Structures are given as C-alpha cells and as structure tokens.
XYZ file of C-alpha atoms in Angstrom:
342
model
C 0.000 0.000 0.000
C 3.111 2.231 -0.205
C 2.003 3.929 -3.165
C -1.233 5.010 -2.171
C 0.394 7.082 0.489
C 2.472 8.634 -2.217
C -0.400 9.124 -4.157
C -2.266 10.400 -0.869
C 0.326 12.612 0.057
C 0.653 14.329 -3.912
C -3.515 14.426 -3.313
C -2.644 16.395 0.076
C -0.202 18.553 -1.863
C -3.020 19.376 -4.751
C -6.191 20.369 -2.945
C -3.995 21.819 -0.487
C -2.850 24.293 -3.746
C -7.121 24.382 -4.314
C -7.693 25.500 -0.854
C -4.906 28.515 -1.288
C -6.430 29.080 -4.948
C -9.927 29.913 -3.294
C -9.425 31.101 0.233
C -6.833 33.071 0.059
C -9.709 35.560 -0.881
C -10.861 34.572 2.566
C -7.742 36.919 4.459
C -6.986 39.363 1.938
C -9.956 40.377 -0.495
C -11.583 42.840 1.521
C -8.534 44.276 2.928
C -7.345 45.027 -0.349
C -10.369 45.632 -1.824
C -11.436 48.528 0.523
C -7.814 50.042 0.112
C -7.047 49.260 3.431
C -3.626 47.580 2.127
C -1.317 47.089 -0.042
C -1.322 43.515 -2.002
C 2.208 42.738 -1.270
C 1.805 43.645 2.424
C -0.907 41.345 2.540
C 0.417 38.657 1.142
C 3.651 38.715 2.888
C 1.307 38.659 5.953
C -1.002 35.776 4.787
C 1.983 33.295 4.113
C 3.821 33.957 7.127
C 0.643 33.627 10.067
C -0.982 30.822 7.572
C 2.238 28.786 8.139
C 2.405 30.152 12.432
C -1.363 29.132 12.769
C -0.970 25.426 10.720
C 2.208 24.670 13.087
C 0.753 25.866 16.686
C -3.025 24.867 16.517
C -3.270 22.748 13.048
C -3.483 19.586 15.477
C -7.136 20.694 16.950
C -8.795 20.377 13.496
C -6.512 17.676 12.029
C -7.830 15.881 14.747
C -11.236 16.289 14.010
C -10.765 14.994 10.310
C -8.327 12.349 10.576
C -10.208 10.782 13.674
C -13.481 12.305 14.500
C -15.662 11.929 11.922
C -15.559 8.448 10.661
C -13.886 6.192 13.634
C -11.512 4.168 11.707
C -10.297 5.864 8.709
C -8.268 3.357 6.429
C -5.745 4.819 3.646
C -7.984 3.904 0.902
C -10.744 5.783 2.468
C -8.166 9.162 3.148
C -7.617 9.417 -0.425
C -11.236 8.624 -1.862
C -12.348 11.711 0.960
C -9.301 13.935 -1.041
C -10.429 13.318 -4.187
C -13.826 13.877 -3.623
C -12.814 17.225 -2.089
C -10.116 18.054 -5.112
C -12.803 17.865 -7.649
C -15.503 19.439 -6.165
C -12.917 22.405 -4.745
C -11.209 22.574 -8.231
C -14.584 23.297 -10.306
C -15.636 25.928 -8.057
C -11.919 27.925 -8.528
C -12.032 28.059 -11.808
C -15.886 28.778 -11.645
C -14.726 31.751 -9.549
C -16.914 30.675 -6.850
C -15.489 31.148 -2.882
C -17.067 28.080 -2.016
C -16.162 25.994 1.641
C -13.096 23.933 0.972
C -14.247 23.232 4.865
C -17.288 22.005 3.970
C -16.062 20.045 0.738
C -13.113 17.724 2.622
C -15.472 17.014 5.435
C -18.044 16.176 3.011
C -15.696 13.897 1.055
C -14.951 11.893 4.547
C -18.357 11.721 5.385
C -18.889 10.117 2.074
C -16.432 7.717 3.063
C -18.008 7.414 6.360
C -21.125 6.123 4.376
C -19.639 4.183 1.876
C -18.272 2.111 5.277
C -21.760 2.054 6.554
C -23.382 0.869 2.936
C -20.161 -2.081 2.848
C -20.758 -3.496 6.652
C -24.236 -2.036 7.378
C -22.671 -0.578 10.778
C -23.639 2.727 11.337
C -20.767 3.017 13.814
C -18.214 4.068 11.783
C -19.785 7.724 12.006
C -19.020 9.447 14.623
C -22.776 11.166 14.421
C -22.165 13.008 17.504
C -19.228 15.073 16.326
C -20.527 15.326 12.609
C -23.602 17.197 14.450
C -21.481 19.746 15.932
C -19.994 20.313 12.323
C -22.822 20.896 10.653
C -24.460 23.172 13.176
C -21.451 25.345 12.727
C -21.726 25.513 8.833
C -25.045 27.298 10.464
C -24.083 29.242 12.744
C -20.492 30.445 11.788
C -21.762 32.565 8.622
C -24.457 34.018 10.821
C -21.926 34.836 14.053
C -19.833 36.515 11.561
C -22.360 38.617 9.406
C -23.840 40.069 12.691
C -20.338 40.339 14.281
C -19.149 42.324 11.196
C -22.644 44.511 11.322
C -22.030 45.369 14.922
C -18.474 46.007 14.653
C -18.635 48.063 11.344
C -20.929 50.332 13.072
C -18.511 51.008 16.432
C -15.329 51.591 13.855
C -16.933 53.984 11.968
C -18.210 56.065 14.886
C -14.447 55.441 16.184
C -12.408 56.379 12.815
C -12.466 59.343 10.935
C -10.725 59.653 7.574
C -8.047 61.517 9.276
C -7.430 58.278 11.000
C -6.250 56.191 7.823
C -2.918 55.593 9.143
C -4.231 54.379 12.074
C -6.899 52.367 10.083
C -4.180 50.998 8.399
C -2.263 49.553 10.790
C -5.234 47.822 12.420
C -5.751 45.951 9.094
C -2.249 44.550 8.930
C -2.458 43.157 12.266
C -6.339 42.155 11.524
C -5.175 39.991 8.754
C -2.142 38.565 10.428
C -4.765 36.873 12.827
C -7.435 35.988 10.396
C -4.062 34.141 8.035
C -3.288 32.482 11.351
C -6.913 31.727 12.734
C -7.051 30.316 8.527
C -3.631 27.870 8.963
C -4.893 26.708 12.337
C -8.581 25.540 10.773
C -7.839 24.745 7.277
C -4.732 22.960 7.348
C -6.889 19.937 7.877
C -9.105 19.770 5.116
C -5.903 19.347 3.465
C -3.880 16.899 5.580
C -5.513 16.180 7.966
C -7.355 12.530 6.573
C -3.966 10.957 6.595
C -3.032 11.545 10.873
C -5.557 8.637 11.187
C -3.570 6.000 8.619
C 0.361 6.391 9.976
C 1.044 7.163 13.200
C 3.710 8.363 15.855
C 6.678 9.423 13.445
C 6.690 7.354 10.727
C 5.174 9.533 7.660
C 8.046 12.058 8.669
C 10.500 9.472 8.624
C 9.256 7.984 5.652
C 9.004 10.947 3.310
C 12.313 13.152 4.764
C 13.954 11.316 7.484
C 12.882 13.425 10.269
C 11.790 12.365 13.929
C 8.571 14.824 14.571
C 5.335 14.288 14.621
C 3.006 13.266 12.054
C 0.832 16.014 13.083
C 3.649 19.005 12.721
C 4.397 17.485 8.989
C 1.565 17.186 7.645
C 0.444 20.898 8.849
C 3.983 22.204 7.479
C 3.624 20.272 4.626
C -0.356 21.547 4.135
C 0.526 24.942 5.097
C 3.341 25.459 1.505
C 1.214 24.293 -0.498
C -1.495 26.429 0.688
C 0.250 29.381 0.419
C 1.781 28.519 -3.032
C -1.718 27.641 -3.759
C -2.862 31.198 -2.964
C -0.307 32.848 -4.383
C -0.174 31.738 -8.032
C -3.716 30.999 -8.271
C -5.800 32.913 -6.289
C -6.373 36.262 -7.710
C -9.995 35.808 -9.018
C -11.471 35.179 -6.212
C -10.055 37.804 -4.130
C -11.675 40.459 -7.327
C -14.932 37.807 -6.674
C -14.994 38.683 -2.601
C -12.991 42.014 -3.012
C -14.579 44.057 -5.328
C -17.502 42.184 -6.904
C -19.968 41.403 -3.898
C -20.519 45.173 -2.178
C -18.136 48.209 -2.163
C -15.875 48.700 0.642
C -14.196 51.017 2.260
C -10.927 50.461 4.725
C -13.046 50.136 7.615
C -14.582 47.917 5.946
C -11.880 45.831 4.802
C -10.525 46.317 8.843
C -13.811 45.044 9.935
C -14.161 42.260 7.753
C -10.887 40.785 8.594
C -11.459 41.320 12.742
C -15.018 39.745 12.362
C -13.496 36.141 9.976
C -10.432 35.903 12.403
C -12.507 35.639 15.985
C -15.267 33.857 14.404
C -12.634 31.173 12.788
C -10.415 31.021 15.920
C -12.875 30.724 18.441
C -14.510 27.468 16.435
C -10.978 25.991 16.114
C -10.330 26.772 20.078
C -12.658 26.599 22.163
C -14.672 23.375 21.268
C -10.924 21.990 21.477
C -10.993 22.578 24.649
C -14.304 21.598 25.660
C -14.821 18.747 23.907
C -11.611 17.618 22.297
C -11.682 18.410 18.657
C -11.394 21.706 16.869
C -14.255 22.478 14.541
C -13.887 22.393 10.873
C -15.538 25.886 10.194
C -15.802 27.094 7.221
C -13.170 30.174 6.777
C -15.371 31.436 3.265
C -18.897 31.642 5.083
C -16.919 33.498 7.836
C -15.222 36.183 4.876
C -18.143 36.287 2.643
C -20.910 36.242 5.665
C -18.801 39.432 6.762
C -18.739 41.151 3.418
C -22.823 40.394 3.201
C -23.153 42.200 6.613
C -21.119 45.364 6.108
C -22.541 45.401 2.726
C -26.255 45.939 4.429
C -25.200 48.406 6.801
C -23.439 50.708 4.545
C -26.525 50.629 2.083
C -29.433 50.398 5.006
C -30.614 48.238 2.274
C -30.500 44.782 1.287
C -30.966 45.079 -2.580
C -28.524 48.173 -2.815
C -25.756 46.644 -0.318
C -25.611 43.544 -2.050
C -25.015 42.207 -5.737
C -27.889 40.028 -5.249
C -27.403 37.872 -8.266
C -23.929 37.027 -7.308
C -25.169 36.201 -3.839
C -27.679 33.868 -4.568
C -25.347 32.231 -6.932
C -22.667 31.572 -4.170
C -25.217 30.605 -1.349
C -26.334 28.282 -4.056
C -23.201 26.679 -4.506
C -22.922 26.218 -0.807
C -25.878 24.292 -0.469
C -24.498 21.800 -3.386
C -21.568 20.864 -1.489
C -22.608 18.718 1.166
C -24.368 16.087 -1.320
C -21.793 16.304 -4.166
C -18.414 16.175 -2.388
C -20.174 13.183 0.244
C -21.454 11.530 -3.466
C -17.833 11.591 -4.758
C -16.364 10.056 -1.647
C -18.748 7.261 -1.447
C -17.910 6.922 -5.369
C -14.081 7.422 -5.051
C -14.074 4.754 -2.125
C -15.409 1.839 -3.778
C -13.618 2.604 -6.832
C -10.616 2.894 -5.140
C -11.562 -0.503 -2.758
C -12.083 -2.581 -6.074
C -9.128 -1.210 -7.823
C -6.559 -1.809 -4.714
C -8.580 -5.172 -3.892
C-alpha cells in the first residue's frame, strides 16, 4: 500500500494548492479591496501567520478529520475523501466561486463514512455526535460573523475618521495577520488532515524526509506550503470575486471584515478543542463572505442596494451543493478505489 500514500500525500499537496487558490480571498480580499492595504503587504502577511497558525493549533482540526468523523479511517478511504474534495474544490476555482473547501473535505470523509456504513451495514463508523457539531457550525459560523461584522462596522466607523487612515491601516495589517493564522490553524486539515488517522507516531516524517517529529507538525507544514503557493499563483480571481464584486468597501470595511473572519474562525478551532476535544472544521469562506454580506447591508441600510444580489444567490447556491456532491464523490471514489486496490 506504499504507493497510495504517495499518491495520498501528492492528493494532500493538490487540494492543499485548491484551498490557497480559493481562500486566500478569505484573508486578503476585503482588505485590499477597501484600500485598506497594499497587495504585497498582505500577502507577505497571509503566508507567514498561515504557516504560524498550521504549526501551533493545526493539530485541533486535524484531529477532528483524521479521527473524528468516521472512527476508523483506512488509507484507501483518506484518499477517496481527497479526491472527492479536489474535484468538487477545483470546479468551483475556476468557476470563480469562494465556495467551503471546509465544507467540501469534510463532506468527502463523510462520504467515506457512508460508503463504510453501505459495505458493513454498521452505522458506527460515524461518529454522528461530532458530525452534528460540524454541521451546526456551517449554520451558525456565517451568521456569528455577518452580525459580528454589522455590529463592529458600526462602532469603527463612529471610532475612525478619515483623518485616522494611518491608524486604520495599521489595524488591518495586524487584523489579517490573525485571520491568516486563525485560517492555517482551521484549514490545514481539510488538506492533511485525513492521513493523521492511517500512519502514526513518526513514521510519515521518517518515511518521506527522514525526520523524527510528529506526524501532526508534517503534515500541517507540509499543508501549510502548499497552501500558500496555492494562494499565491492561483488565487487572484477570487479575491476580485470577494474584493470588489460582492458590495463596495471602504478600509473600515476591509478592517472590519478581517477582525469579524479571524474571531469567528479562531474561536470554532479553540474553544470546542478545549471543551470537547476536537477543533471544529468551520468554514473560513462563510466566515469572509458572511462578513462582506453584513457590512454590505449596513453601509446601504438596504439589502438590494448593499448587495449584488445575483452574485449572492449564486454563491449561497453553490454552498448548499456541497454537502451532497463532495459526500457523493467520496462514497464513489471509495469503492472505486476498494475494487481497484482489492
């Protein structure tokens, strides 16, 4: 089965490119887009926290992935749940679309999940109780963050005048040095983190580069490159998609968006960590584009004139699709995959 780690790992390395080709948008759209800062400052700032957050807290949602979802994950099933999260993640970038790359490699193992359920008719191998949890954050997180972002737009632009740029402008660079490393901590995982569950203690690192760490610290270093490259030669249209496309902003607005994505996305990946051992897969583009829908409202005081309402129904649309495609694939991948391998 050596090669299907190889194969596993160059899957890891691919959608973990896809993820940076349509979040990226996620940090630095709005920032940019609201002329808040400049687009070498931000990405300098977006590689550097992504790879801090993926190497400090990547474990939590890793975790969560690799061993929380479906109980047993085998190596076959890691790499049907990637591929089923490649495609589905791949059409959407070049669709333009800031789909949930979240949402998509979770899917993908739950798809798995099933196809284990469908092959032994044990419902067991879902881990129903933490799969819950997931989904009620899908729910929740884009609706924490839009009113987060409403409430705190309002306070920052009683706070800031326009002779306060400079001071506006700092805010944003540290704003999206959080949300890059509130990103690397959460997404990491939908990357990487299918494969903690197949090779344990430190053999993948010794396997791949002769180093003694932990499987855990690889595969979020290793996630966390690719990501970035990912981001950086690909990403572009979606940042215009969340930047410029979905409302105007302004650099408050660009400074609000980024405080109200990084809290939202670091207190999912923390605190349920804490409470209840695994770090919540949220979904870092309902966070960002939640955000942008909320400051969007309350600059217009109107629904139709804060938002391009066409666009938005389009992307919510795409959201909803997710769940049942990327689960389809996985169940697909996985017995094509289980047939193929014998």
């Amino acid at each position: 089965m050596e090669y299907l780690l190889i194969l596993g790992l160059a899957l890891a390395a691919l959608y973990a490119w896809g993820i940076g080709a349509n979040d990226m948008a996620n940090i630095i759209a709005t920032p940019i887009g609201g002329g808040a800062i400049r687009r070498k400052h931000a990405i300098l700032l977006y590689v550097t926290f992504l790879v801090l957050g993926a190497l400090i807290q990547g474990h939590m949602v890793m975790k969560t992935l690799g061993k929380g979802v479906v109980r047993e994950l085998d190596l076959v099933g890691a790499v049907a749940a990637s591929l089923a999260a490649i495609t589905w993640v791949y059409v959407a970038s070049l669709l333009g679309l800031p789909i949930s790359t979240s949402l998509s490699a979770t899917s993908g193992v739950i798809g798995v999940g099933l196809a284990y359920v469908v092959k032994s008719g044990d419902w067991s191998h879902l881990n129903l109780g933490v799969i819950s949890k997931i989904i009620v954050s899908w729910v929740a997180s884009p609706v924490l963050s839009m009113f987060t972002a409403m409430l705190v737009y309002v306070f920052l632009n009683r706070l800031f005048s326009t002779r306060r740029q400079r001071v506006v402008e700092v805010l944003t660079a540290l704003a999206v040095a959080w949300d890059g490393y509130s990103f690397g901590a959460n997404d990491v995982a939908n990357a990487t983190g299918v494969y903690v569950a197949v090779v344990g203690g430190t053999a993948l690192a010794h396997y791949t580069l002769g180093l003694g760490i932990s499987e855990s610290l690889f595969l979020a270093l290793y996630g966390a490159i690719f990501i970035a490259l990912g981001g950086v030669v690909m990403g572009w249209r979606v940042v215009d998609t969340v930047g410029y496309k979905i409302t105007r902003l302004d650099p408050v607005g660009g400074l609000t968006e980024a405080l109200s994505s990084a809290l939202v996305v670091w207190l999912f990946t923390t605190i349920p960590y804490m409470v209840f051992g695994y770090g919540i897969p949220i979904s870092t583009t309902y966070a960002s584009v939640a955000a942008v829908f909320g400051i969007g409202v309350v600059k217009s005081r109107s629904l139709r004139r804060g938002l391009n309402i066409k666009l938005t129904i389009l992307i919510v649309l795409s959201w909803i699709l997710t769940l049942p495609v990327a689960a389809i694939l996985g169940t697909l991948y996985y017995f094509t995959l289980y047939y193929v391998t014998g």
